PDB file of C-alpha atoms in Angstrom:
ATOM      1  CA  MET A1468      33.983 -46.235 -59.150  1.00  0.00           C
ATOM      2  CA  GLY A1469      31.977 -47.652 -62.070  1.00  0.00           C
ATOM      3  CA  PRO A1470      30.668 -45.836 -65.112  1.00  0.00           C
ATOM      4  CA  ALA A1471      28.053 -43.137 -64.704  1.00  0.00           C
ATOM      5  CA  ALA A1472      24.441 -43.915 -65.452  1.00  0.00           C
ATOM      6  CA  PRO A1473      23.392 -42.914 -68.988  1.00  0.00           C
ATOM      7  CA  VAL A1474      21.099 -39.902 -69.266  1.00  0.00           C
ATOM      8  CA  ALA A1475      18.726 -39.071 -72.128  1.00  0.00           C
ATOM      9  CA  ARG A1476      16.963 -35.738 -72.528  1.00  0.00           C
ATOM     10  CA  LEU A1477      13.873 -35.076 -74.636  1.00  0.00           C
ATOM     11  CA  PRO A1478      13.068 -31.364 -75.087  1.00  0.00           C
ATOM     12  CA  VAL A1479       9.361 -30.817 -75.766  1.00  0.00           C
ATOM     13  CA  THR A1480       8.004 -27.524 -77.117  1.00  0.00           C
ATOM     14  CA  ASN A1481       4.388 -26.860 -77.944  1.00  0.00           C
ATOM     15  CA  GLY A1482       4.866 -25.036 -81.230  1.00  0.00           C
ATOM     16  CA  GLY A1483       1.171 -25.191 -82.061  1.00  0.00           C
ATOM     17  CA  GLN A1484      -1.653 -22.752 -81.456  1.00  0.00           C
ATOM     18  CA  ASN A1485      -3.627 -25.013 -79.111  1.00  0.00           C
ATOM     19  CA  PRO A1486      -2.796 -26.629 -75.769  1.00  0.00           C
ATOM     20  CA  LEU A1487      -0.896 -29.922 -76.068  1.00  0.00           C
ATOM     21  CA  GLU A1488      -1.346 -32.727 -73.566  1.00  0.00           C
ATOM     22  CA  LEU A1489       1.969 -34.257 -72.512  1.00  0.00           C
ATOM     23  CA  VAL A1490       1.437 -37.760 -71.094  1.00  0.00           C
ATOM     24  CA  LEU A1491       4.086 -39.849 -69.318  1.00  0.00           C
ATOM     25  CA  GLU A1492       3.471 -43.566 -69.264  1.00  0.00           C
ATOM     26  CA  PRO A1493       3.451 -45.861 -67.354  1.00  0.00           C
ATOM     27  CA  TYR A1494       2.999 -43.189 -64.666  1.00  0.00           C
ATOM     28  CA  CYS A1495      -0.544 -42.161 -65.713  1.00  0.00           C
ATOM     29  CA  TRP A1496       0.656 -38.542 -65.496  1.00  0.00           C
ATOM     30  CA  SER A1497      -0.352 -35.738 -67.828  1.00  0.00           C
ATOM     31  CA  GLU A1498      -0.124 -31.992 -68.070  1.00  0.00           C
ATOM     32  CA  TRP A1499      -1.369 -29.528 -70.644  1.00  0.00           C
ATOM     33  CA  LEU A1500       1.299 -27.368 -72.258  1.00  0.00           C
ATOM     34  CA  GLU A1501       0.094 -24.003 -73.488  1.00  0.00           C
ATOM     35  CA  PRO A1502       1.338 -22.760 -76.880  1.00  0.00           C
ATOM     36  CA  GLY A1503       5.016 -21.841 -76.613  1.00  0.00           C
ATOM     37  CA  ALA A1504       5.544 -23.836 -73.395  1.00  0.00           C
ATOM     38  CA  LYS A1505       8.776 -25.822 -73.113  1.00  0.00           C
ATOM     39  CA  VAL A1506       9.726 -28.714 -70.839  1.00  0.00           C
ATOM     40  CA  THR A1507      12.394 -31.400 -70.906  1.00  0.00           C
ATOM     41  CA  VAL A1508      11.773 -35.040 -70.045  1.00  0.00           C
ATOM     42  CA  VAL A1509      14.921 -36.603 -68.592  1.00  0.00           C
ATOM     43  CA  THR A1510      15.382 -40.328 -68.097  1.00  0.00           C
ATOM     44  CA  VAL A1511      18.302 -41.973 -66.312  1.00  0.00           C
ATOM     45  CA  GLY A1512      19.269 -45.540 -67.201  1.00  0.00           C
ATOM     46  CA  GLU A1513      21.020 -48.183 -65.124  1.00  0.00           C
ATOM     47  CA  ALA A1514      24.780 -47.824 -64.706  1.00  0.00           C
ATOM     48  CA  ASP A1515      26.779 -51.024 -65.252  1.00  0.00           C
ATOM     49  CA  ALA A1516      23.809 -52.704 -66.981  1.00  0.00           C
ATOM     50  CA  VAL A1517      24.016 -54.649 -70.227  1.00  0.00           C
ATOM     51  CA  ARG A1518      20.734 -52.967 -71.198  1.00  0.00           C
ATOM     52  CA  PRO A1519      20.612 -49.625 -69.368  1.00  0.00           C
ATOM     53  CA  TRP A1520      17.104 -48.738 -70.566  1.00  0.00           C
ATOM     54  CA  SER A1521      14.502 -50.887 -68.851  1.00  0.00           C
ATOM     55  CA  GLY A1522      11.555 -50.392 -71.202  1.00  0.00           C
ATOM     56  CA  THR A1523       9.627 -53.454 -72.181  1.00  0.00           C
ATOM     57  CA  THR A1524       8.588 -52.586 -75.740  1.00  0.00           C
ATOM     58  CA  ALA A1525      11.942 -51.133 -76.842  1.00  0.00           C
ATOM     59  CA  PRO A1526      14.497 -52.076 -74.189  1.00  0.00           C
ATOM     60  CA  ASP A1527      17.476 -50.554 -76.011  1.00  0.00           C
ATOM     61  CA  GLU A1528      15.853 -47.136 -76.441  1.00  0.00           C
ATOM     62  CA  PRO A1529      15.750 -44.443 -73.750  1.00  0.00           C
ATOM     63  CA  VAL A1530      12.417 -42.941 -74.907  1.00  0.00           C
ATOM     64  CA  GLU A1531       9.444 -43.940 -77.034  1.00  0.00           C
ATOM     65  CA  LEU A1532       6.922 -41.447 -78.441  1.00  0.00           C
ATOM     66  CA  ASP A1533       3.377 -41.611 -79.735  1.00  0.00           C
ATOM     67  CA  CYS A1534       2.032 -38.443 -81.372  1.00  0.00           C
ATOM     68  CA  TYR A1535      -1.649 -37.566 -81.702  1.00  0.00           C
ATOM     69  CA  PRO A1536      -3.288 -34.297 -82.840  1.00  0.00           C
ATOM     70  CA  ASP A1537      -3.402 -32.686 -79.364  1.00  0.00           C
ATOM     71  CA  GLN A1538      -1.384 -35.200 -77.358  1.00  0.00           C
ATOM     72  CA  LEU A1539       2.202 -36.434 -77.050  1.00  0.00           C
ATOM     73  CA  VAL A1540       2.670 -39.695 -75.149  1.00  0.00           C
ATOM     74  CA  VAL A1541       6.205 -40.229 -73.837  1.00  0.00           C
ATOM     75  CA  ARG A1542       7.425 -43.564 -72.485  1.00  0.00           C
ATOM     76  CA  PRO A1543      10.769 -42.958 -70.789  1.00  0.00           C
ATOM     77  CA  ASN A1544      12.542 -46.257 -70.195  1.00  0.00           C
ATOM     78  CA  GLY A1545      14.923 -45.351 -67.367  1.00  0.00           C
ATOM     79  CA  ARG A1546      14.935 -46.046 -63.644  1.00  0.00           C
ATOM     80  CA  LEU A1547      14.456 -42.335 -62.867  1.00  0.00           C
ATOM     81  CA  VAL A1548      12.374 -39.811 -64.812  1.00  0.00           C
ATOM     82  CA  LEU A1549      12.316 -36.043 -64.330  1.00  0.00           C
ATOM     83  CA  VAL A1550      10.288 -33.283 -65.955  1.00  0.00           C
ATOM     84  CA  LEU A1551      12.120 -29.944 -66.034  1.00  0.00           C
ATOM     85  CA  ASP A1552      10.776 -26.517 -66.934  1.00  0.00           C
ATOM     86  CA  ALA A1553      12.469 -24.203 -69.447  1.00  0.00           C
ATOM     87  CA  ALA A1554      14.813 -22.914 -66.701  1.00  0.00           C
ATOM     88  CA  ARG A1555      15.779 -26.538 -65.825  1.00  0.00           C
ATOM     89  CA  ASN A1556      13.872 -26.486 -62.540  1.00  0.00           C
ATOM     90  CA  GLU A1557      12.536 -29.889 -61.511  1.00  0.00           C
ATOM     91  CA  LEU A1558       8.755 -30.004 -61.832  1.00  0.00           C
ATOM     92  CA  TYR A1559       8.139 -33.725 -61.332  1.00  0.00           C
ATOM     93  CA  ARG A1560      10.125 -36.830 -60.400  1.00  0.00           C
ATOM     94  CA  PHE A1561       9.091 -40.450 -61.048  1.00  0.00           C
TER      95      PHE A1561
END
């Protein structure tokens, strides 16, 4: 049995007073997080790969972020991406 696939987790909390749009690219997916809302973006890389994170702009990084006033754009670079709620329930799978 080979090594396990690497996993990266990005907890996201809207600590502001206004809704925050969470965008996942390249999936063209978005959801508005109300103030105080918490989710975790999980990305799973390739096991046994020289470069386990398949992103094109930063292939050695599991996640890239772009922050805007009311928007957070997340580019997870794994082969599997999950969005979990605060109780770790799966909300979305890409």
